[in-house]
Coordinates of C-alpha atoms in Angstrom, one line a residue:
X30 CA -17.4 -9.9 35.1
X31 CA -18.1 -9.4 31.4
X32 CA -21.7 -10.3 31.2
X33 CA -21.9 -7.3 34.0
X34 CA -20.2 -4.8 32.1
X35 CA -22.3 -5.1 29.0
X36 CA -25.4 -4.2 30.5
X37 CA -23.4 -0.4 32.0
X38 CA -22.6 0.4 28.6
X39 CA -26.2 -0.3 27.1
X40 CA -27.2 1.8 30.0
X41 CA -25.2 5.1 28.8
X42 CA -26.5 5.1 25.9
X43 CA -30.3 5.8 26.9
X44 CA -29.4 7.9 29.6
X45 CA -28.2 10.8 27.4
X46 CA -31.4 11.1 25.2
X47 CA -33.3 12.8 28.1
X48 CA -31.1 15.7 28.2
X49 CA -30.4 15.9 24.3
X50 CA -33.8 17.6 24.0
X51 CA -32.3 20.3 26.6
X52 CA -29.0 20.6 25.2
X53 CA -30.8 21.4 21.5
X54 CA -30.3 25.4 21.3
X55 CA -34.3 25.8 19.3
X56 CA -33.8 23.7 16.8
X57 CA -35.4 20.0 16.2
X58 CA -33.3 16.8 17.6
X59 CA -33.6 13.7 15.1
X60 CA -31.3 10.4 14.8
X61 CA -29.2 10.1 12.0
X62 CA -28.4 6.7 10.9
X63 CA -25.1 6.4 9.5
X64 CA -24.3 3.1 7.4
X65 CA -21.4 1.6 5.9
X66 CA -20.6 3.4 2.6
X67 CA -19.6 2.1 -0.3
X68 CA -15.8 0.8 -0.9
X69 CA -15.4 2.4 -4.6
X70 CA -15.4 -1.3 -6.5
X71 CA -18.4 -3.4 -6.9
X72 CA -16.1 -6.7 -6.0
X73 CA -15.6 -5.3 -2.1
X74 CA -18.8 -6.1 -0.2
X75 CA -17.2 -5.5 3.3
X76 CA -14.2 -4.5 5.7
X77 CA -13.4 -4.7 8.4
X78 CA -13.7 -1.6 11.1
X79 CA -9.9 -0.5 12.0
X80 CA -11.0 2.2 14.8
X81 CA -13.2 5.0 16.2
X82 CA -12.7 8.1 16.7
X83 CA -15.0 9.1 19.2
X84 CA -17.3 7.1 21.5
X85 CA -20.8 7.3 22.8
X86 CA -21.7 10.4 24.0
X87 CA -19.2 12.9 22.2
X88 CA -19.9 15.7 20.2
X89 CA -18.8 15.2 16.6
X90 CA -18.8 18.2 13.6
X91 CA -19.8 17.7 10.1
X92 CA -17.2 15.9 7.8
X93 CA -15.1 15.0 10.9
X94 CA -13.5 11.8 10.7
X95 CA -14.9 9.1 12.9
X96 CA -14.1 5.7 12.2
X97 CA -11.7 4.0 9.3
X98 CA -12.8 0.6 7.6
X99 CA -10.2 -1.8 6.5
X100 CA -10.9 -3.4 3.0
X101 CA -8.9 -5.8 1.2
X102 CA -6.9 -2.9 -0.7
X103 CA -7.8 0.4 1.1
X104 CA -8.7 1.8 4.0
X105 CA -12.0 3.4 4.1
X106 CA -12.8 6.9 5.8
X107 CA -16.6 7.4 7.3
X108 CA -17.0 11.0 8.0
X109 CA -19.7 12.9 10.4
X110 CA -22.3 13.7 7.5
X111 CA -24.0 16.3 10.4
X112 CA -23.3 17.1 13.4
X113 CA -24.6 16.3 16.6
X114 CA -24.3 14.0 19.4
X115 CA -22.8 10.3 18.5
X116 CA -25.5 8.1 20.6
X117 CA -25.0 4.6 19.5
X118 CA -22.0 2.3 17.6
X119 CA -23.7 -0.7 16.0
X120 CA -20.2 -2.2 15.1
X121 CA -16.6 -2.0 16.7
X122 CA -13.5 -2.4 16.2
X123 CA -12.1 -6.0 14.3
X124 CA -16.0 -6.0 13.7
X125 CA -17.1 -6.9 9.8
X126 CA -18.7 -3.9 8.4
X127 CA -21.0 -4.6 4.9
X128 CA -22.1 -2.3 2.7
X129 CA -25.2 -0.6 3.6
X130 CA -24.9 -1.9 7.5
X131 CA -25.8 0.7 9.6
X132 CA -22.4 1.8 11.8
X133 CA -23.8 4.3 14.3
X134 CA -26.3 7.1 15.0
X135 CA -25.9 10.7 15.9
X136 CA -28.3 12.9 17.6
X137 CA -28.9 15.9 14.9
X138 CA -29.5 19.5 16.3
X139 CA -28.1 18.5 20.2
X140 CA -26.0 21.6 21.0
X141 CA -22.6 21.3 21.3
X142 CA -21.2 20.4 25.3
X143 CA -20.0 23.8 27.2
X144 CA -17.0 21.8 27.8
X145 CA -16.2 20.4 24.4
X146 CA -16.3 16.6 22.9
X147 CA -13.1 16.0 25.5
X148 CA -14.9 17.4 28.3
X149 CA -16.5 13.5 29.1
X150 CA -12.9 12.5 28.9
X151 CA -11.3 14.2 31.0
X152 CA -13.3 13.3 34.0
X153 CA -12.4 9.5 34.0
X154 CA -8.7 10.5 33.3
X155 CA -9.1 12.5 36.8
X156 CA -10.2 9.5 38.7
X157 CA -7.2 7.4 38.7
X158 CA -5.7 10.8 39.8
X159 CA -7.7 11.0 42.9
X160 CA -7.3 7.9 44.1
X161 CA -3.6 7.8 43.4
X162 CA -3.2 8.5 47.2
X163 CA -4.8 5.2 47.6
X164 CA -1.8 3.2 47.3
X165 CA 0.0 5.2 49.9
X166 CA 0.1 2.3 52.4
X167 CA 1.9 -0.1 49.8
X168 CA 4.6 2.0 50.7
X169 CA 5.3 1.5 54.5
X170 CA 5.3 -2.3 53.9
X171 CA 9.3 -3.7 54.3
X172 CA 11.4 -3.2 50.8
X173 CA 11.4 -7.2 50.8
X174 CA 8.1 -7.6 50.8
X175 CA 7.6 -6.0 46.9
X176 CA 10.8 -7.5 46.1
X177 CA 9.9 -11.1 46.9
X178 CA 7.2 -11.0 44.0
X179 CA 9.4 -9.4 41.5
X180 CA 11.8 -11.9 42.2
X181 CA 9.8 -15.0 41.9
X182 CA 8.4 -13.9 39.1
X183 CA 11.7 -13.3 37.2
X184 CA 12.8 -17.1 38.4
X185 CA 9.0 -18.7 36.7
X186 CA 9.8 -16.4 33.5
X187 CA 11.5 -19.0 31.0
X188 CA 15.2 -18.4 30.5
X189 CA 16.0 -15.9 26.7
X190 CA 12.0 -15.4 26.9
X191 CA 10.5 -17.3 24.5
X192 CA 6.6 -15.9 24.7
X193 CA 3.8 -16.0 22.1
X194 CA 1.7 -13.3 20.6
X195 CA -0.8 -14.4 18.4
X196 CA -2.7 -11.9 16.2
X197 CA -5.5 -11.4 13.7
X198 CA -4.1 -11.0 10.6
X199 CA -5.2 -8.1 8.7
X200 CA -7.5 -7.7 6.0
X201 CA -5.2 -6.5 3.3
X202 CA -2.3 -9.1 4.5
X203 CA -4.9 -11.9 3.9
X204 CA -5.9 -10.3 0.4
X205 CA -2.0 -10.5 -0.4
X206 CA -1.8 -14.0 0.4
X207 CA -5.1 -15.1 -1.3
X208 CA -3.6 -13.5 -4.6
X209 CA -0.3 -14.1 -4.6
X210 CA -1.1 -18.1 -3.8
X211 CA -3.9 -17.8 -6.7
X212 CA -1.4 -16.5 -9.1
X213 CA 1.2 -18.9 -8.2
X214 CA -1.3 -22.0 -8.4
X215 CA -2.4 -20.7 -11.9
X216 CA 0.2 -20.1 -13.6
X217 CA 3.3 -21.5 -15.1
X218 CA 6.0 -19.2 -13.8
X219 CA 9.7 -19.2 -14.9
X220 CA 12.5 -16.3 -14.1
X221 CA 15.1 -15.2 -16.2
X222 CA 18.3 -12.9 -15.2
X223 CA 20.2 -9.7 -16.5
X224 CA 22.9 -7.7 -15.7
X225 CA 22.7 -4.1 -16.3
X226 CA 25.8 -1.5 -16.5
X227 CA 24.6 1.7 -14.6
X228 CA 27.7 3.5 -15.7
X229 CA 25.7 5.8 -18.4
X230 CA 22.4 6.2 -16.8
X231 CA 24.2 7.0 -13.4
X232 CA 26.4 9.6 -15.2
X233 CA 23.5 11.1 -17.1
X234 CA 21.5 11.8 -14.2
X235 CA 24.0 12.9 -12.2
X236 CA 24.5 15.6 -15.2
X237 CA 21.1 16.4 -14.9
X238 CA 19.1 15.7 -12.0
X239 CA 19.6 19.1 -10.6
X240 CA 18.5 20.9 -13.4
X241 CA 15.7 18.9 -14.0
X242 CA 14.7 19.2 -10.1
X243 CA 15.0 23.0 -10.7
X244 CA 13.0 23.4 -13.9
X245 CA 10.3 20.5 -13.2
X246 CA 9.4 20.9 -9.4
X247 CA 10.1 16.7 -9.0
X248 CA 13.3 14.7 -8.7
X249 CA 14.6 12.8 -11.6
X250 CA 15.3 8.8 -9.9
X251 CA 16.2 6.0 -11.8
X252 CA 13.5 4.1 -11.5
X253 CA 11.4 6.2 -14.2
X254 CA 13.9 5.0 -17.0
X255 CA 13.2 1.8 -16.3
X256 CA 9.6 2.3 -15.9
X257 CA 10.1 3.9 -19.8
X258 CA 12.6 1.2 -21.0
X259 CA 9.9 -1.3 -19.7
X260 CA 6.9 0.5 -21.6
X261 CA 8.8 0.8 -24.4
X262 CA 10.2 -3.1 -24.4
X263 CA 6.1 -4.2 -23.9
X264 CA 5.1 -2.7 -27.1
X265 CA 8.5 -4.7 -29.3
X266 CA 7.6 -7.7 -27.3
X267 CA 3.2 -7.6 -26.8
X268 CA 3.1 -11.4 -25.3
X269 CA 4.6 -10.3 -22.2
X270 CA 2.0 -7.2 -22.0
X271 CA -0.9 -10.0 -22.7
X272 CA -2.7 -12.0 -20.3
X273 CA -4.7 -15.5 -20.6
X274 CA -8.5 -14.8 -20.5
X275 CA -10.2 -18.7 -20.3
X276 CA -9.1 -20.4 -24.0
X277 CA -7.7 -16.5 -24.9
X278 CA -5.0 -14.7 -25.7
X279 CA -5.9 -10.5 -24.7
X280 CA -3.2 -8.6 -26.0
X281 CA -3.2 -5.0 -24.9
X282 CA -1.8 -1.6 -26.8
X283 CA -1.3 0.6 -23.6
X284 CA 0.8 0.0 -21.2
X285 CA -0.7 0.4 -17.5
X286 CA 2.3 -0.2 -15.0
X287 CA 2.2 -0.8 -11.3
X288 CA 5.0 -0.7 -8.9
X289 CA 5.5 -2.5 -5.2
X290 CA 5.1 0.5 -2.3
X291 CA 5.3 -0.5 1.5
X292 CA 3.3 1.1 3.5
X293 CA 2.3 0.7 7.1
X294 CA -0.5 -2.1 6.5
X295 CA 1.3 -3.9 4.0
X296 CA 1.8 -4.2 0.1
X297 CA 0.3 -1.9 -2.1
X298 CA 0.6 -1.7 -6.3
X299 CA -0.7 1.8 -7.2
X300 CA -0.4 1.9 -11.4
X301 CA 0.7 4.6 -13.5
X302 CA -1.5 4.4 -16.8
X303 CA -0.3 4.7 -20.2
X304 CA 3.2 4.6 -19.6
X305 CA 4.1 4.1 -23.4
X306 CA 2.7 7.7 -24.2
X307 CA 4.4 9.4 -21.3
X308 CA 7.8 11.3 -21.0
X309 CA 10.2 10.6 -17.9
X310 CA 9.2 13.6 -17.1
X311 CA 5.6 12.5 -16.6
X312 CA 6.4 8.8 -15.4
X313 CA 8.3 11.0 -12.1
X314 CA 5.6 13.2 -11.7
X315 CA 3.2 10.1 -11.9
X316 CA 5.1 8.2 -9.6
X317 CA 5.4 11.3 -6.7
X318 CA 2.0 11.7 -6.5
X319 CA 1.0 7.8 -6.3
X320 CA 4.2 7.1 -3.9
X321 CA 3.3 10.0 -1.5
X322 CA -0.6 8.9 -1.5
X323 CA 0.8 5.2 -0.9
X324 CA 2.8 6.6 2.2
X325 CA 0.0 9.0 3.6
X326 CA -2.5 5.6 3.4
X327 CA -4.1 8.2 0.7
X328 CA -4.4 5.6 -1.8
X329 CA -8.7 4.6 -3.9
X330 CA -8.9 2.0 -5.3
X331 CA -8.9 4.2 -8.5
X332 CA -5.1 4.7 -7.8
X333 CA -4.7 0.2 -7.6
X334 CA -7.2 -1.0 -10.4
X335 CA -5.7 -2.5 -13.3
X336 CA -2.3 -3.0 -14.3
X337 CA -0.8 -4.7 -17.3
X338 CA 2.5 -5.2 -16.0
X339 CA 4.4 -4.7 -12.4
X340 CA 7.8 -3.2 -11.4
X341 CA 8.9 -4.3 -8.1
X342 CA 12.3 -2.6 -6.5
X343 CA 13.9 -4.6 -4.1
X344 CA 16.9 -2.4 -4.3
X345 CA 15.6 -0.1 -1.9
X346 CA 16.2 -2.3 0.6
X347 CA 19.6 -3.7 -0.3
X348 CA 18.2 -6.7 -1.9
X349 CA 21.8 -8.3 -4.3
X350 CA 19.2 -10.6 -6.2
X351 CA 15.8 -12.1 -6.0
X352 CA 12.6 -14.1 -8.3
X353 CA 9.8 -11.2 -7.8
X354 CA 6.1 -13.1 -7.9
X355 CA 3.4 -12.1 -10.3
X356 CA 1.0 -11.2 -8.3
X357 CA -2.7 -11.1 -10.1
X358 CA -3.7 -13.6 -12.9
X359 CA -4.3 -10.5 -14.8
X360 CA -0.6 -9.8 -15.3
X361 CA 1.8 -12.0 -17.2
X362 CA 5.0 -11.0 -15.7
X363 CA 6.8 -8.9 -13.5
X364 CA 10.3 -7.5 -13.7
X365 CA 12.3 -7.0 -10.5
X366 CA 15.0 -4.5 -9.8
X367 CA 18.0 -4.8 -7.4
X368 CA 21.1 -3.1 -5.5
X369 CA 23.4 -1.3 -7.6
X370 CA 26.7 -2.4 -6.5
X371 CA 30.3 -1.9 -8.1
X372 CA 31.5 -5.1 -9.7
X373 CA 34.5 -6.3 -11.3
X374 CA 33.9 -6.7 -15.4
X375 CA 35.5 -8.1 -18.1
X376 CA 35.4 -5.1 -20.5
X377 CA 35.2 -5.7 -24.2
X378 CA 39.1 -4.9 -24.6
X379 CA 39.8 -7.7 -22.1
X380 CA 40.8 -5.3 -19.4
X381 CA 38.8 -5.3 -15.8
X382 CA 37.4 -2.5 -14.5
X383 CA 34.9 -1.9 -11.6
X384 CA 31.9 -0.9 -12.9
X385 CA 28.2 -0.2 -11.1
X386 CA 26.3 -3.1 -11.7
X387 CA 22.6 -4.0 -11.5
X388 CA 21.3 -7.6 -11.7
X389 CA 17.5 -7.8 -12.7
X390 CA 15.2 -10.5 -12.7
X391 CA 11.8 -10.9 -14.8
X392 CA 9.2 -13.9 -14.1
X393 CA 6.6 -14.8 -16.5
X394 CA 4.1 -16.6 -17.4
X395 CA 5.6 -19.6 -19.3
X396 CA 2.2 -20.4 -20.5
X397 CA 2.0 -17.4 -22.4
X398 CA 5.5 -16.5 -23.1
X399 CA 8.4 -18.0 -24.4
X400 CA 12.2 -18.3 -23.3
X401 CA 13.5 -16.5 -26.4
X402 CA 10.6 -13.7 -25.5
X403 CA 11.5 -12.9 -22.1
X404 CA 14.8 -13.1 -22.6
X405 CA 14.4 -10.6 -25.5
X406 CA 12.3 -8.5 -23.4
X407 CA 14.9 -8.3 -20.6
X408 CA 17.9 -7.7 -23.1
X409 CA 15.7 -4.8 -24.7
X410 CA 15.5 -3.4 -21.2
X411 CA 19.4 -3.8 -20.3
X412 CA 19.9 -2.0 -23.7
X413 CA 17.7 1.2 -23.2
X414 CA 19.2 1.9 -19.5
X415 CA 22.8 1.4 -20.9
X416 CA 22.4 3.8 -23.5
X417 CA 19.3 6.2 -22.2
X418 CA 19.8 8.2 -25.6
X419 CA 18.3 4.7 -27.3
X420 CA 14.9 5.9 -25.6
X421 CA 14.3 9.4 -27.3
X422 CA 14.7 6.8 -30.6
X423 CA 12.4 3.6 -29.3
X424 CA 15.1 1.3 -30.3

């Protein structure tokens, strides 16, 4: 049945050159070959084509949208470049798509359909509806006759269903696990735990959040301290900004810091550059924009490039405590935040008070970095978001 249904569909395609010439309202018809464009970063070759828009024989308009290509970070729009009448697909979907393959053609200067580019659809919809009638008889056969199936086919269904759903794994997921395994097979990685008090910070932006939402457009979160805390902590401490290049050392003097954002299609690590010069004010605003491009599937590869160190935030989920994993070989460490609950402590007047706690967790590169380095790194951290006024000074 399958070798008969290719032929039909190579079949459509000629038949609707004859009329384009017809359909063309004076002006000349031409094919357009449309290829795979390029995916921003010399490293990314090819994707993989996530879906089409439109099928053979529709009408599509200049800069419309008509298919998306998964690379191994983004996802790739290809956009009508004229329009006219889409007359071939070269590659489909879960197809590989390289650079400079062409993808399609589309008939240039075919007028558009009376009916529109749904027009072609709607009349296979309409056929299941005519012969819905067909059926009819199914009904006048005895109640236990459709039952009996039903039945038997409940009794050969394994008991607490235990099916299988295999599925190709996405282009992205296998980037993640390529990286994350390369990084991990690389380096020497070691993780070393804080506490943090949240009693200051908490009360500070609860002071100010509202006003700062009312004068600045963007919410003040706590994350941006320690975004500034951790830029700040990099330069007193460069070994952890640094990264192993062969038989070198690179140390860096900006700080370039990306954070962990879900999104539909996996992991993604947009970076905020040159967090050491910016205000919290600028890290929030930074951190909108890439956080709302990361949830739109907005995100270049511009937005992902780089990175000298990475924030990932666990807490959002509920997470008590975890050991985040670097995951590039250009990074050297990557600090990991968690759930702020309310704790007992031992206060420094021997009393015990409840107090909103933080535990957070930096990994490194022991290769690279020291014990008495991270640990430094992570205290200079703890210090800064327990006293946020220690920030204006860079102590």
């Amino acid at each position: 049945a399958s070798t008969a249904a290719a032929p039909a569909v190579k079949a459509a395609a000629p038949a609707a050159k004859p009329a384009e010439p017809a359909a063309a309202s004076g002006g000349e018809v031409k094919n357009l070959e449309v290829k795979t464009p390029a995916f921003g970063a010399e490293s990314i070759t090819e994707g993989t084509i996530q879906e089409w828009k439109f099928k053979v024989g529709d009408y599509v308009k200049q800069g419309e949208l008509i298919a998306a290509i998964e690379t191994d970070k983004v996802t790739v729009e290809v956009n009508a470049p004229e329009s006219g009448v889409l007359t071939a697909i070269f590659l489909h979907a879960d197809e590989t798509a390289q650079v400079g393959v062409p993808l399609c053609t589309i008939n240039v200067g075919a007028a558009q359909p009376s009916g529109g580019a749904a027009a072609p659809a709607a009349a296979p919809a309409a056929a299941p509806s005519a012969a819905a009638p067909a059926p009819a008889p199914a009904a006048k056969a005895p109640k236990l006759a459709v039952a009996a199936p039903a039945a038997a086919a409940v009794a050969a269904a394994p008991a607490g269903g235990r099916a299988e759903n295999r599925v190709k794994m996405p282009r992205m997921r296998l980037a993640i696990a390529k990286n994350l395994k390369g990084a991990q097979e690389t380096q020497a990685t070691l993780t070393t735990f804080n506490e943090v008090d949240m009693t200051a910070l908490m009360a500070f932006r609860k002071e100010y959040k509202d006003i700062f939402e009312k004068a600045h457009g963007v919410k003040f979160g706590l994350q941006s301290v320690f975004f500034k805390a951790s830029a700040n902590a990099l330069l007193q401490v460069p070994s952890v900004n640094a990264t192993i290049s062969g038989t070198d050392i690179v140390y860096r003097d900006y700080v370039d810091i990306g954070f962990a954002a879900s999104t539909s299609r996996g992991l993604v690590v947009p970076v905020i550059r040159n967090v050491e010069s910016l205000s919290v004010l600028g890290i929030e605003k930074a951190f909108a924009e890439l956080a709302g491009k990361a949830k739109a599937d907005k995100l270049t590869l511009a937005d992902m490039e780089g990175g000298t160190f990475n924030i990932s935030n666990g807490g959002v989920f509920g997470s008590m405590l975890g050991t985040p994993m670097i995951g590039s070989t250009n990074l050297s460490a990557v600090l990991g935040l968690h759930a702020t609950k309310m704790r007992a402590v031992v206060m420094p007047d021997g009393s015990i008070a409840a107090r909103p706690i933080m535990y957070v967790a930096l990994t490194y590169d022991h290769r690279l970095i020291d014990g008495r380095e991270a640990v430094t790194f992570l205290s200079a951290i703890r210090d800064q978001v327990e006293k946020p006024q220690r920030m204006l000074l860079e102590l």
